[in-house]
Amino acid sequence: MTSQMASIDGEKFWQYSVSRYATGDIAPLALLLQDQHGVNVNVLLLVCWCLENNVIINLPQLTTVIEAAAKSESALKIHRDKRKLANPKNPIKGQSPNIANSKSSKSSDKSVEAYELLKDQELALERQQQEAIVEAFGKLDVHVMSAQLSGDGTRILNASIAAFINAYSLRENSEARSLVSQLVGQLP
């Protein structure tokens, strides 16, 4: 088995992430893993990239990447919660849906604009977090492995997924493992 050093370009990884996130059920599965199991979606997308590119990232290396992402995670989470509260499709807390829906069109337009601005800001924060992830990844001794087939011609499981499951303590969580499996099944 031969290997070469793996490298990742920040812009290409961003484009990869946007593309994968919009594929099939990847977004809703990733959000369930984020909201219910504490998974960082950007780290999850990096693992997906590793799987698709025959890159093996082990547990200590993935932990380094997670630590790089963690530096911006609390600010991102606060902003994400603020955006969710500002969603104009959700009724305002304490108001019935009929009262919330009876607001003027002008007010509704401002709510939509404010929400869109918050979404754009969140994407900028996500991109900054990805830059930290790519920088941390670039400092690691991570290798691309030649594609290996098992005796029956199927691909051998990439150990990066095991590192991911262990890094987020999902080993004993059958629901989370099922979500990860469904998500990985959506990759080309």
Short mmCIF file of N, CA and C in Angstrom, two decimals:
data_model
loop_
_atom_site.label_atom_id
_atom_site.label_comp_id
_atom_site.label_asym_id
_atom_site.label_seq_id
_atom_site.Cartn_x
_atom_site.Cartn_y
_atom_site.Cartn_z
N MET A 1 0.86 -1.17 0.00
CA MET A 1 0.00 0.00 0.00
C MET A 1 0.90 1.23 0.00
N THR A 2 0.66 2.15 -0.91
CA THR A 2 1.46 3.36 -0.99
C THR A 2 0.63 4.54 -0.50
N SER A 3 1.35 5.60 -0.09
CA SER A 3 0.64 6.78 0.38
C SER A 3 1.44 8.02 0.02
N GLN A 4 0.73 9.14 0.00
CA GLN A 4 1.36 10.43 -0.18
C GLN A 4 0.73 11.38 0.81
N MET A 5 1.39 12.49 1.09
CA MET A 5 0.85 13.47 2.04
C MET A 5 -0.44 14.07 1.49
N ALA A 6 -1.39 14.23 2.36
CA ALA A 6 -2.67 14.84 1.98
C ALA A 6 -2.59 16.34 2.23
N SER A 7 -3.18 17.09 1.32
CA SER A 7 -3.29 18.54 1.53
C SER A 7 -4.69 18.97 1.09
N ILE A 8 -5.11 20.06 1.65
CA ILE A 8 -6.44 20.55 1.34
C ILE A 8 -6.37 22.07 1.17
N ASP A 9 -7.01 22.56 0.15
CA ASP A 9 -7.07 23.98 -0.15
C ASP A 9 -8.35 24.54 0.46
N GLY A 10 -8.23 25.66 1.17
CA GLY A 10 -9.38 26.24 1.88
C GLY A 10 -10.57 26.55 0.97
N GLU A 11 -10.31 27.18 -0.17
CA GLU A 11 -11.40 27.53 -1.08
C GLU A 11 -12.06 26.28 -1.66
N LYS A 12 -11.24 25.31 -2.06
CA LYS A 12 -11.79 24.08 -2.61
C LYS A 12 -12.58 23.31 -1.55
N PHE A 13 -12.10 23.34 -0.32
CA PHE A 13 -12.84 22.66 0.74
C PHE A 13 -14.17 23.37 1.02
N TRP A 14 -14.17 24.70 0.97
CA TRP A 14 -15.42 25.44 1.15
C TRP A 14 -16.42 25.05 0.06
N GLN A 15 -15.96 25.03 -1.19
CA GLN A 15 -16.84 24.66 -2.30
C GLN A 15 -17.32 23.21 -2.16
N TYR A 16 -16.42 22.33 -1.75
CA TYR A 16 -16.80 20.94 -1.50
C TYR A 16 -17.90 20.90 -0.44
N SER A 17 -17.72 21.63 0.65
CA SER A 17 -18.67 21.62 1.76
C SER A 17 -20.04 22.13 1.34
N VAL A 18 -20.05 23.23 0.59
CA VAL A 18 -21.32 23.79 0.11
C VAL A 18 -22.03 22.78 -0.79
N SER A 19 -21.26 22.15 -1.67
CA SER A 19 -21.83 21.16 -2.59
C SER A 19 -22.37 19.94 -1.84
N ARG A 20 -21.57 19.39 -0.94
CA ARG A 20 -22.01 18.20 -0.20
C ARG A 20 -23.19 18.51 0.69
N TYR A 21 -23.16 19.65 1.35
CA TYR A 21 -24.23 20.03 2.26
C TYR A 21 -25.58 20.09 1.54
N ALA A 22 -25.54 20.46 0.27
CA ALA A 22 -26.76 20.58 -0.52
C ALA A 22 -27.17 19.27 -1.19
N THR A 23 -26.41 18.21 -0.99
CA THR A 23 -26.66 16.92 -1.64
C THR A 23 -27.62 16.07 -0.81
N GLY A 24 -28.65 15.57 -1.44
CA GLY A 24 -29.57 14.61 -0.80
C GLY A 24 -30.01 15.05 0.58
N ASP A 25 -29.87 14.15 1.54
CA ASP A 25 -30.27 14.41 2.92
C ASP A 25 -29.09 14.77 3.82
N ILE A 26 -27.97 15.15 3.23
CA ILE A 26 -26.79 15.43 4.05
C ILE A 26 -27.05 16.57 5.02
N ALA A 27 -27.65 17.67 4.57
CA ALA A 27 -27.91 18.80 5.47
C ALA A 27 -28.78 18.40 6.67
N PRO A 28 -29.95 17.80 6.46
CA PRO A 28 -30.77 17.47 7.64
C PRO A 28 -30.10 16.45 8.56
N LEU A 29 -29.36 15.49 7.98
CA LEU A 29 -28.66 14.51 8.81
C LEU A 29 -27.55 15.19 9.62
N ALA A 30 -26.81 16.08 8.96
CA ALA A 30 -25.73 16.80 9.65
C ALA A 30 -26.28 17.68 10.77
N LEU A 31 -27.42 18.33 10.52
CA LEU A 31 -28.02 19.18 11.54
C LEU A 31 -28.55 18.37 12.72
N LEU A 32 -29.09 17.19 12.45
CA LEU A 32 -29.51 16.31 13.56
C LEU A 32 -28.30 15.90 14.40
N LEU A 33 -27.20 15.56 13.72
CA LEU A 33 -25.98 15.20 14.46
C LEU A 33 -25.46 16.39 15.27
N GLN A 34 -25.58 17.59 14.71
CA GLN A 34 -25.14 18.79 15.41
C GLN A 34 -26.03 19.08 16.61
N ASP A 35 -27.33 19.16 16.37
CA ASP A 35 -28.26 19.61 17.40
C ASP A 35 -28.53 18.57 18.48
N GLN A 36 -28.51 17.29 18.12
CA GLN A 36 -28.85 16.25 19.09
C GLN A 36 -27.65 15.50 19.66
N HIS A 37 -26.48 15.62 18.98
CA HIS A 37 -25.34 14.81 19.41
C HIS A 37 -24.04 15.60 19.53
N GLY A 38 -24.11 16.93 19.38
CA GLY A 38 -22.95 17.78 19.61
C GLY A 38 -21.85 17.70 18.57
N VAL A 39 -22.17 17.24 17.38
CA VAL A 39 -21.18 17.09 16.31
C VAL A 39 -20.97 18.44 15.63
N ASN A 40 -19.73 18.76 15.31
CA ASN A 40 -19.43 19.95 14.54
C ASN A 40 -19.58 19.61 13.06
N VAL A 41 -20.47 20.31 12.37
CA VAL A 41 -20.76 20.01 10.96
C VAL A 41 -19.53 20.22 10.09
N ASN A 42 -18.73 21.24 10.36
CA ASN A 42 -17.52 21.46 9.56
C ASN A 42 -16.53 20.31 9.72
N VAL A 43 -16.40 19.79 10.91
CA VAL A 43 -15.52 18.62 11.13
C VAL A 43 -16.10 17.41 10.41
N LEU A 44 -17.42 17.24 10.49
CA LEU A 44 -18.09 16.15 9.80
C LEU A 44 -17.83 16.24 8.29
N LEU A 45 -17.91 17.44 7.74
CA LEU A 45 -17.65 17.61 6.31
C LEU A 45 -16.19 17.32 5.96
N LEU A 46 -15.28 17.63 6.87
CA LEU A 46 -13.87 17.27 6.65
C LEU A 46 -13.71 15.75 6.60
N VAL A 47 -14.38 15.05 7.49
CA VAL A 47 -14.31 13.59 7.48
C VAL A 47 -14.92 13.04 6.18
N CYS A 48 -16.00 13.63 5.73
CA CYS A 48 -16.58 13.23 4.44
C CYS A 48 -15.56 13.43 3.32
N TRP A 49 -14.88 14.56 3.33
CA TRP A 49 -13.84 14.83 2.33
C TRP A 49 -12.74 13.77 2.41
N CYS A 50 -12.36 13.42 3.63
CA CYS A 50 -11.35 12.38 3.82
C CYS A 50 -11.82 11.05 3.22
N LEU A 51 -13.07 10.69 3.49
CA LEU A 51 -13.61 9.44 2.96
C LEU A 51 -13.58 9.43 1.43
N GLU A 52 -13.99 10.53 0.84
CA GLU A 52 -14.07 10.60 -0.62
C GLU A 52 -12.69 10.67 -1.29
N ASN A 53 -11.68 11.09 -0.53
CA ASN A 53 -10.35 11.27 -1.10
C ASN A 53 -9.33 10.26 -0.59
N ASN A 54 -9.80 9.19 0.02
CA ASN A 54 -8.93 8.13 0.56
C ASN A 54 -7.89 8.66 1.54
N VAL A 55 -8.28 9.65 2.31
CA VAL A 55 -7.40 10.22 3.32
C VAL A 55 -7.76 9.59 4.66
N ILE A 56 -6.76 9.16 5.37
CA ILE A 56 -6.98 8.57 6.70
C ILE A 56 -6.55 9.60 7.74
N ILE A 57 -7.51 10.05 8.54
CA ILE A 57 -7.21 10.93 9.65
C ILE A 57 -7.50 10.13 10.92
N ASN A 58 -6.49 9.99 11.78
CA ASN A 58 -6.67 9.17 12.97
C ASN A 58 -7.23 10.00 14.13
N LEU A 59 -7.52 9.35 15.23
CA LEU A 59 -8.18 10.01 16.36
C LEU A 59 -7.37 11.19 16.92
N PRO A 60 -6.07 11.03 17.20
CA PRO A 60 -5.33 12.20 17.71
C PRO A 60 -5.31 13.36 16.71
N GLN A 61 -5.20 13.06 15.42
CA GLN A 61 -5.22 14.11 14.40
C GLN A 61 -6.59 14.79 14.35
N LEU A 62 -7.63 13.99 14.38
CA LEU A 62 -8.99 14.56 14.34
C LEU A 62 -9.26 15.39 15.59
N THR A 63 -8.74 14.96 16.71
CA THR A 63 -8.89 15.73 17.95
C THR A 63 -8.23 17.10 17.80
N THR A 64 -7.10 17.16 17.15
CA THR A 64 -6.43 18.44 16.88
C THR A 64 -7.31 19.34 16.03
N VAL A 65 -7.94 18.77 15.01
CA VAL A 65 -8.84 19.53 14.14
C VAL A 65 -10.06 20.02 14.94
N ILE A 66 -10.62 19.16 15.77
CA ILE A 66 -11.78 19.53 16.59
C ILE A 66 -11.41 20.67 17.54
N GLU A 67 -10.22 20.60 18.12
CA GLU A 67 -9.76 21.67 19.02
C GLU A 67 -9.63 22.99 18.26
N ALA A 68 -9.16 22.95 17.02
CA ALA A 68 -9.06 24.17 16.20
C ALA A 68 -10.45 24.75 15.94
N ALA A 69 -11.41 23.89 15.68
CA ALA A 69 -12.79 24.34 15.43
C ALA A 69 -13.43 24.87 16.72
N ALA A 70 -13.07 24.29 17.85
CA ALA A 70 -13.71 24.65 19.12
C ALA A 70 -13.45 26.10 19.51
N LYS A 71 -12.36 26.67 19.02
CA LYS A 71 -12.03 28.05 19.37
C LYS A 71 -13.10 29.03 18.91
N SER A 72 -13.80 28.70 17.84
CA SER A 72 -14.84 29.60 17.32
C SER A 72 -16.25 29.03 17.53
N GLU A 73 -16.36 27.85 18.10
CA GLU A 73 -17.65 27.18 18.19
C GLU A 73 -18.65 27.91 19.08
N SER A 74 -18.22 28.44 20.22
CA SER A 74 -19.20 29.09 21.10
C SER A 74 -19.77 30.35 20.45
N ALA A 75 -18.93 31.15 19.77
CA ALA A 75 -19.44 32.34 19.08
C ALA A 75 -20.39 31.94 17.96
N LEU A 76 -20.05 30.88 17.26
CA LEU A 76 -20.89 30.39 16.18
C LEU A 76 -22.23 29.88 16.72
N LYS A 77 -22.19 29.17 17.82
CA LYS A 77 -23.43 28.64 18.42
C LYS A 77 -24.34 29.77 18.89
N ILE A 78 -23.76 30.79 19.50
CA ILE A 78 -24.55 31.95 19.96
C ILE A 78 -25.21 32.63 18.77
N HIS A 79 -24.43 32.80 17.70
CA HIS A 79 -24.99 33.44 16.51
C HIS A 79 -26.07 32.56 15.87
N ARG A 80 -25.83 31.25 15.83
CA ARG A 80 -26.81 30.32 15.25
C ARG A 80 -28.13 30.38 16.03
N ASP A 81 -28.04 30.40 17.35
CA ASP A 81 -29.25 30.49 18.18
C ASP A 81 -29.99 31.81 17.93
N LYS A 82 -29.24 32.89 17.78
CA LYS A 82 -29.84 34.19 17.48
C LYS A 82 -30.56 34.15 16.14
N ARG A 83 -29.94 33.54 15.14
CA ARG A 83 -30.56 33.42 13.81
C ARG A 83 -31.84 32.59 13.90
N LYS A 84 -31.79 31.48 14.62
CA LYS A 84 -32.98 30.63 14.74
C LYS A 84 -34.14 31.39 15.38
N LEU A 85 -33.84 32.19 16.39
CA LEU A 85 -34.89 32.98 17.05
C LEU A 85 -35.46 34.05 16.12
N ALA A 86 -34.63 34.54 15.21
CA ALA A 86 -35.06 35.61 14.30
C ALA A 86 -35.77 35.08 13.06
N ASN A 87 -35.90 33.78 12.93
CA ASN A 87 -36.53 33.22 11.74
C ASN A 87 -37.97 33.72 11.62
N PRO A 88 -38.27 34.46 10.54
CA PRO A 88 -39.62 35.01 10.40
C PRO A 88 -40.70 33.95 10.20
N LYS A 89 -40.32 32.72 9.90
CA LYS A 89 -41.30 31.65 9.75
C LYS A 89 -41.78 31.12 11.09
N ASN A 90 -41.04 31.44 12.15
CA ASN A 90 -41.43 31.00 13.49
C ASN A 90 -42.22 32.10 14.18
N PRO A 91 -43.31 31.75 14.88
CA PRO A 91 -44.04 32.77 15.62
C PRO A 91 -43.16 33.32 16.75
N ILE A 92 -43.37 34.57 17.08
CA ILE A 92 -42.62 35.21 18.16
C ILE A 92 -43.04 34.55 19.47
N LYS A 93 -42.04 34.31 20.33
CA LYS A 93 -42.34 33.69 21.63
C LYS A 93 -43.39 34.50 22.37
N GLY A 94 -44.34 33.79 22.90
CA GLY A 94 -45.38 34.43 23.69
C GLY A 94 -46.56 34.92 22.88
N GLN A 95 -46.46 34.87 21.54
CA GLN A 95 -47.58 35.30 20.71
C GLN A 95 -48.18 34.08 20.03
N SER A 96 -49.47 34.15 19.81
CA SER A 96 -50.09 33.08 19.05
C SER A 96 -49.69 33.25 17.58
N PRO A 97 -49.71 32.19 16.78
CA PRO A 97 -49.37 32.31 15.36
C PRO A 97 -50.21 33.34 14.63
N ASN A 98 -51.50 33.48 15.01
CA ASN A 98 -52.36 34.46 14.33
C ASN A 98 -51.90 35.89 14.57
N ILE A 99 -51.46 36.19 15.80
CA ILE A 99 -50.97 37.53 16.10
C ILE A 99 -49.67 37.77 15.35
N ALA A 100 -48.79 36.79 15.37
CA ALA A 100 -47.50 36.94 14.68
C ALA A 100 -47.70 37.12 13.19
N ASN A 101 -48.69 36.43 12.60
CA ASN A 101 -48.92 36.51 11.16
C ASN A 101 -49.67 37.78 10.75
N SER A 102 -50.25 38.50 11.70
CA SER A 102 -51.02 39.69 11.35
C SER A 102 -50.17 40.94 11.27
N LYS A 103 -48.86 40.82 11.45
CA LYS A 103 -47.97 41.98 11.35
C LYS A 103 -48.04 42.56 9.95
N SER A 104 -47.67 43.80 9.86
CA SER A 104 -47.70 44.46 8.55
C SER A 104 -46.65 43.86 7.62
N SER A 105 -46.87 44.05 6.33
CA SER A 105 -45.95 43.55 5.31
C SER A 105 -44.58 44.20 5.44
N LYS A 106 -44.56 45.48 5.81
CA LYS A 106 -43.30 46.21 5.97
C LYS A 106 -42.46 45.60 7.08
N SER A 107 -43.10 45.30 8.18
CA SER A 107 -42.42 44.67 9.31
C SER A 107 -41.91 43.29 8.93
N SER A 108 -42.72 42.57 8.18
CA SER A 108 -42.35 41.24 7.73
C SER A 108 -41.13 41.28 6.81
N ASP A 109 -41.10 42.27 5.92
CA ASP A 109 -39.95 42.43 5.02
C ASP A 109 -38.67 42.70 5.80
N LYS A 110 -38.78 43.53 6.84
CA LYS A 110 -37.61 43.82 7.68
C LYS A 110 -37.16 42.57 8.42
N SER A 111 -38.10 41.77 8.87
CA SER A 111 -37.77 40.52 9.57
C SER A 111 -37.02 39.57 8.64
N VAL A 112 -37.49 39.48 7.42
CA VAL A 112 -36.84 38.61 6.43
C VAL A 112 -35.44 39.12 6.13
N GLU A 113 -35.30 40.44 5.96
CA GLU A 113 -33.98 41.03 5.70
C GLU A 113 -33.03 40.77 6.86
N ALA A 114 -33.51 40.98 8.07
CA ALA A 114 -32.68 40.76 9.25
C ALA A 114 -32.25 39.30 9.35
N TYR A 115 -33.19 38.40 9.07
CA TYR A 115 -32.88 36.97 9.11
C TYR A 115 -31.84 36.61 8.05
N GLU A 116 -31.99 37.13 6.84
CA GLU A 116 -31.04 36.85 5.77
C GLU A 116 -29.65 37.39 6.12
N LEU A 117 -29.60 38.56 6.75
CA LEU A 117 -28.32 39.11 7.19
C LEU A 117 -27.67 38.20 8.22
N LEU A 118 -28.46 37.70 9.16
CA LEU A 118 -27.93 36.77 10.16
C LEU A 118 -27.43 35.49 9.52
N LYS A 119 -28.14 35.00 8.50
CA LYS A 119 -27.68 33.79 7.79
C LYS A 119 -26.35 34.05 7.10
N ASP A 120 -26.21 35.21 6.45
CA ASP A 120 -24.95 35.56 5.78
C ASP A 120 -23.81 35.67 6.79
N GLN A 121 -24.09 36.27 7.93
CA GLN A 121 -23.07 36.39 8.98
C GLN A 121 -22.67 35.02 9.51
N GLU A 122 -23.65 34.15 9.66
CA GLU A 122 -23.36 32.79 10.13
C GLU A 122 -22.49 32.04 9.13
N LEU A 123 -22.79 32.20 7.85
CA LEU A 123 -21.95 31.56 6.83
C LEU A 123 -20.52 32.09 6.89
N ALA A 124 -20.35 33.38 7.13
CA ALA A 124 -19.00 33.94 7.25
C ALA A 124 -18.28 33.34 8.46
N LEU A 125 -19.00 33.15 9.57
CA LEU A 125 -18.41 32.51 10.75
C LEU A 125 -18.06 31.06 10.46
N GLU A 126 -18.93 30.36 9.73
CA GLU A 126 -18.66 28.96 9.35
C GLU A 126 -17.39 28.89 8.50
N ARG A 127 -17.26 29.84 7.58
CA ARG A 127 -16.10 29.85 6.70
C ARG A 127 -14.82 30.12 7.49
N GLN A 128 -14.89 31.03 8.46
CA GLN A 128 -13.73 31.30 9.32
C GLN A 128 -13.35 30.04 10.10
N GLN A 129 -14.36 29.33 10.58
CA GLN A 129 -14.08 28.10 11.31
C GLN A 129 -13.42 27.08 10.39
N GLN A 130 -13.90 27.00 9.16
CA GLN A 130 -13.28 26.08 8.21
C GLN A 130 -11.84 26.44 7.94
N GLU A 131 -11.53 27.74 7.89
CA GLU A 131 -10.15 28.16 7.69
C GLU A 131 -9.26 27.65 8.81
N ALA A 132 -9.76 27.70 10.04
CA ALA A 132 -9.00 27.18 11.19
C ALA A 132 -8.83 25.66 11.07
N ILE A 133 -9.86 24.99 10.61
CA ILE A 133 -9.81 23.53 10.42
C ILE A 133 -8.77 23.19 9.35
N VAL A 134 -8.81 23.88 8.23
CA VAL A 134 -7.87 23.63 7.13
C VAL A 134 -6.44 23.91 7.59
N GLU A 135 -6.26 25.00 8.35
CA GLU A 135 -4.92 25.32 8.86
C GLU A 135 -4.41 24.21 9.78
N ALA A 136 -5.25 23.75 10.69
CA ALA A 136 -4.85 22.66 11.60
C ALA A 136 -4.56 21.39 10.82
N PHE A 137 -5.41 21.07 9.86
CA PHE A 137 -5.23 19.87 9.04
C PHE A 137 -3.90 19.94 8.28
N GLY A 138 -3.57 21.12 7.78
CA GLY A 138 -2.34 21.30 7.01
C GLY A 138 -1.08 21.04 7.81
N LYS A 139 -1.15 21.14 9.11
CA LYS A 139 0.01 20.91 9.98
C LYS A 139 0.16 19.45 10.38
N LEU A 140 -0.80 18.62 10.00
CA LEU A 140 -0.79 17.21 10.39
C LEU A 140 -0.09 16.35 9.35
N ASP A 141 0.41 15.25 9.80
CA ASP A 141 1.05 14.27 8.91
C ASP A 141 -0.02 13.26 8.48
N VAL A 142 -0.91 13.74 7.60
CA VAL A 142 -2.05 12.94 7.14
C VAL A 142 -1.73 12.47 5.73
N HIS A 143 -2.10 11.22 5.44
CA HIS A 143 -1.74 10.63 4.16
C HIS A 143 -2.95 10.22 3.34
N VAL A 144 -2.77 10.28 2.02
CA VAL A 144 -3.73 9.73 1.07
C VAL A 144 -3.29 8.31 0.82
N MET A 145 -4.20 7.38 0.99
CA MET A 145 -3.87 5.97 0.77
C MET A 145 -4.38 5.53 -0.59
N SER A 146 -3.64 4.64 -1.20
CA SER A 146 -4.11 4.11 -2.47
C SER A 146 -5.42 3.36 -2.21
N ALA A 147 -6.33 3.43 -3.16
CA ALA A 147 -7.63 2.78 -2.98
C ALA A 147 -7.43 1.29 -2.83
N GLN A 148 -8.01 0.76 -1.81
CA GLN A 148 -7.90 -0.67 -1.53
C GLN A 148 -9.26 -1.33 -1.69
N LEU A 149 -9.26 -2.47 -2.31
CA LEU A 149 -10.49 -3.24 -2.46
C LEU A 149 -10.38 -4.50 -1.63
N SER A 150 -11.49 -4.93 -1.08
CA SER A 150 -11.52 -6.19 -0.34
C SER A 150 -11.58 -7.33 -1.36
N GLY A 151 -11.57 -8.55 -0.88
CA GLY A 151 -11.60 -9.72 -1.76
C GLY A 151 -12.83 -9.77 -2.66
N ASP A 152 -13.94 -9.19 -2.23
CA ASP A 152 -15.15 -9.23 -3.05
C ASP A 152 -15.30 -8.00 -3.94
N GLY A 153 -14.26 -7.14 -4.00
CA GLY A 153 -14.27 -5.99 -4.88
C GLY A 153 -14.87 -4.73 -4.28
N THR A 154 -15.35 -4.80 -3.04
CA THR A 154 -15.89 -3.60 -2.40
C THR A 154 -14.75 -2.84 -1.72
N ARG A 155 -14.97 -1.57 -1.47
CA ARG A 155 -13.94 -0.75 -0.83
C ARG A 155 -13.83 -1.10 0.64
N ILE A 156 -12.61 -1.02 1.14
CA ILE A 156 -12.36 -1.24 2.56
C ILE A 156 -12.75 0.03 3.32
N LEU A 157 -13.35 -0.13 4.49
CA LEU A 157 -13.80 1.00 5.30
C LEU A 157 -12.63 1.91 5.64
N ASN A 158 -12.80 3.19 5.44
CA ASN A 158 -11.81 4.20 5.79
C ASN A 158 -11.89 4.41 7.30
N ALA A 159 -10.76 4.28 7.98
CA ALA A 159 -10.72 4.39 9.44
C ALA A 159 -11.04 5.79 9.96
N SER A 160 -11.12 6.76 9.07
CA SER A 160 -11.44 8.13 9.50
C SER A 160 -12.82 8.18 10.17
N ILE A 161 -13.73 7.36 9.72
CA ILE A 161 -15.08 7.37 10.30
C ILE A 161 -15.06 6.82 11.73
N ALA A 162 -14.20 5.84 11.98
CA ALA A 162 -14.06 5.32 13.35
C ALA A 162 -13.48 6.40 14.26
N ALA A 163 -12.50 7.14 13.74
CA ALA A 163 -11.92 8.24 14.52
C ALA A 163 -13.00 9.27 14.86
N PHE A 164 -13.85 9.58 13.89
CA PHE A 164 -14.92 10.55 14.09
C PHE A 164 -15.90 10.06 15.17
N ILE A 165 -16.32 8.82 15.07
CA ILE A 165 -17.26 8.25 16.04
C ILE A 165 -16.67 8.27 17.44
N ASN A 166 -15.40 7.94 17.55
CA ASN A 166 -14.75 7.95 18.86
C ASN A 166 -14.51 9.37 19.36
N ALA A 167 -14.15 10.30 18.49
CA ALA A 167 -13.89 11.68 18.90
C ALA A 167 -15.12 12.32 19.50
N TYR A 168 -16.30 11.98 18.99
CA TYR A 168 -17.54 12.55 19.49
C TYR A 168 -18.29 11.61 20.44
N SER A 169 -17.61 10.57 20.89
CA SER A 169 -18.19 9.61 21.85
C SER A 169 -19.53 9.06 21.39
N LEU A 170 -19.60 8.67 20.11
CA LEU A 170 -20.85 8.15 19.54
C LEU A 170 -20.88 6.63 19.49
N ARG A 171 -19.85 6.01 19.97
CA ARG A 171 -19.71 4.56 19.86
C ARG A 171 -20.89 3.80 20.47
N GLU A 172 -21.39 4.26 21.60
CA GLU A 172 -22.49 3.58 22.28
C GLU A 172 -23.85 4.20 21.94
N ASN A 173 -23.87 5.12 21.00
CA ASN A 173 -25.09 5.84 20.65
C ASN A 173 -25.58 5.34 19.29
N SER A 174 -26.48 4.37 19.32
CA SER A 174 -26.92 3.75 18.07
C SER A 174 -27.65 4.74 17.16
N GLU A 175 -28.40 5.68 17.73
CA GLU A 175 -29.10 6.67 16.90
C GLU A 175 -28.09 7.52 16.13
N ALA A 176 -27.08 8.03 16.83
CA ALA A 176 -26.07 8.87 16.18
C ALA A 176 -25.28 8.06 15.15
N ARG A 177 -24.92 6.85 15.48
CA ARG A 177 -24.19 6.01 14.51
C ARG A 177 -25.04 5.74 13.27
N SER A 178 -26.34 5.57 13.46
CA SER A 178 -27.23 5.37 12.33
C SER A 178 -27.28 6.62 11.45
N LEU A 179 -27.33 7.80 12.07
CA LEU A 179 -27.33 9.05 11.30
C LEU A 179 -26.03 9.20 10.51
N VAL A 180 -24.91 8.87 11.15
CA VAL A 180 -23.60 8.94 10.48
C VAL A 180 -23.60 7.98 9.29
N SER A 181 -24.09 6.78 9.51
CA SER A 181 -24.13 5.78 8.45
C SER A 181 -25.00 6.24 7.29
N GLN A 182 -26.16 6.81 7.60
CA GLN A 182 -27.04 7.32 6.54
C GLN A 182 -26.35 8.44 5.77
N LEU A 183 -25.68 9.32 6.48
CA LEU A 183 -24.98 10.43 5.83
C LEU A 183 -23.86 9.92 4.93
N VAL A 184 -23.04 9.03 5.44
CA VAL A 184 -21.94 8.48 4.64
C VAL A 184 -22.48 7.75 3.42
N GLY A 185 -23.63 7.11 3.56
CA GLY A 185 -24.26 6.41 2.44
C GLY A 185 -24.68 7.36 1.32
N GLN A 186 -24.78 8.64 1.60
CA GLN A 186 -25.16 9.64 0.59
C GLN A 186 -23.96 10.15 -0.20
N LEU A 187 -22.75 9.82 0.26
CA LEU A 187 -21.55 10.29 -0.44
C LEU A 187 -21.34 9.48 -1.73
N PRO A 188 -20.79 10.15 -2.74
CA PRO A 188 -20.54 9.40 -4.00
C PRO A 188 -19.45 8.35 -3.84
#
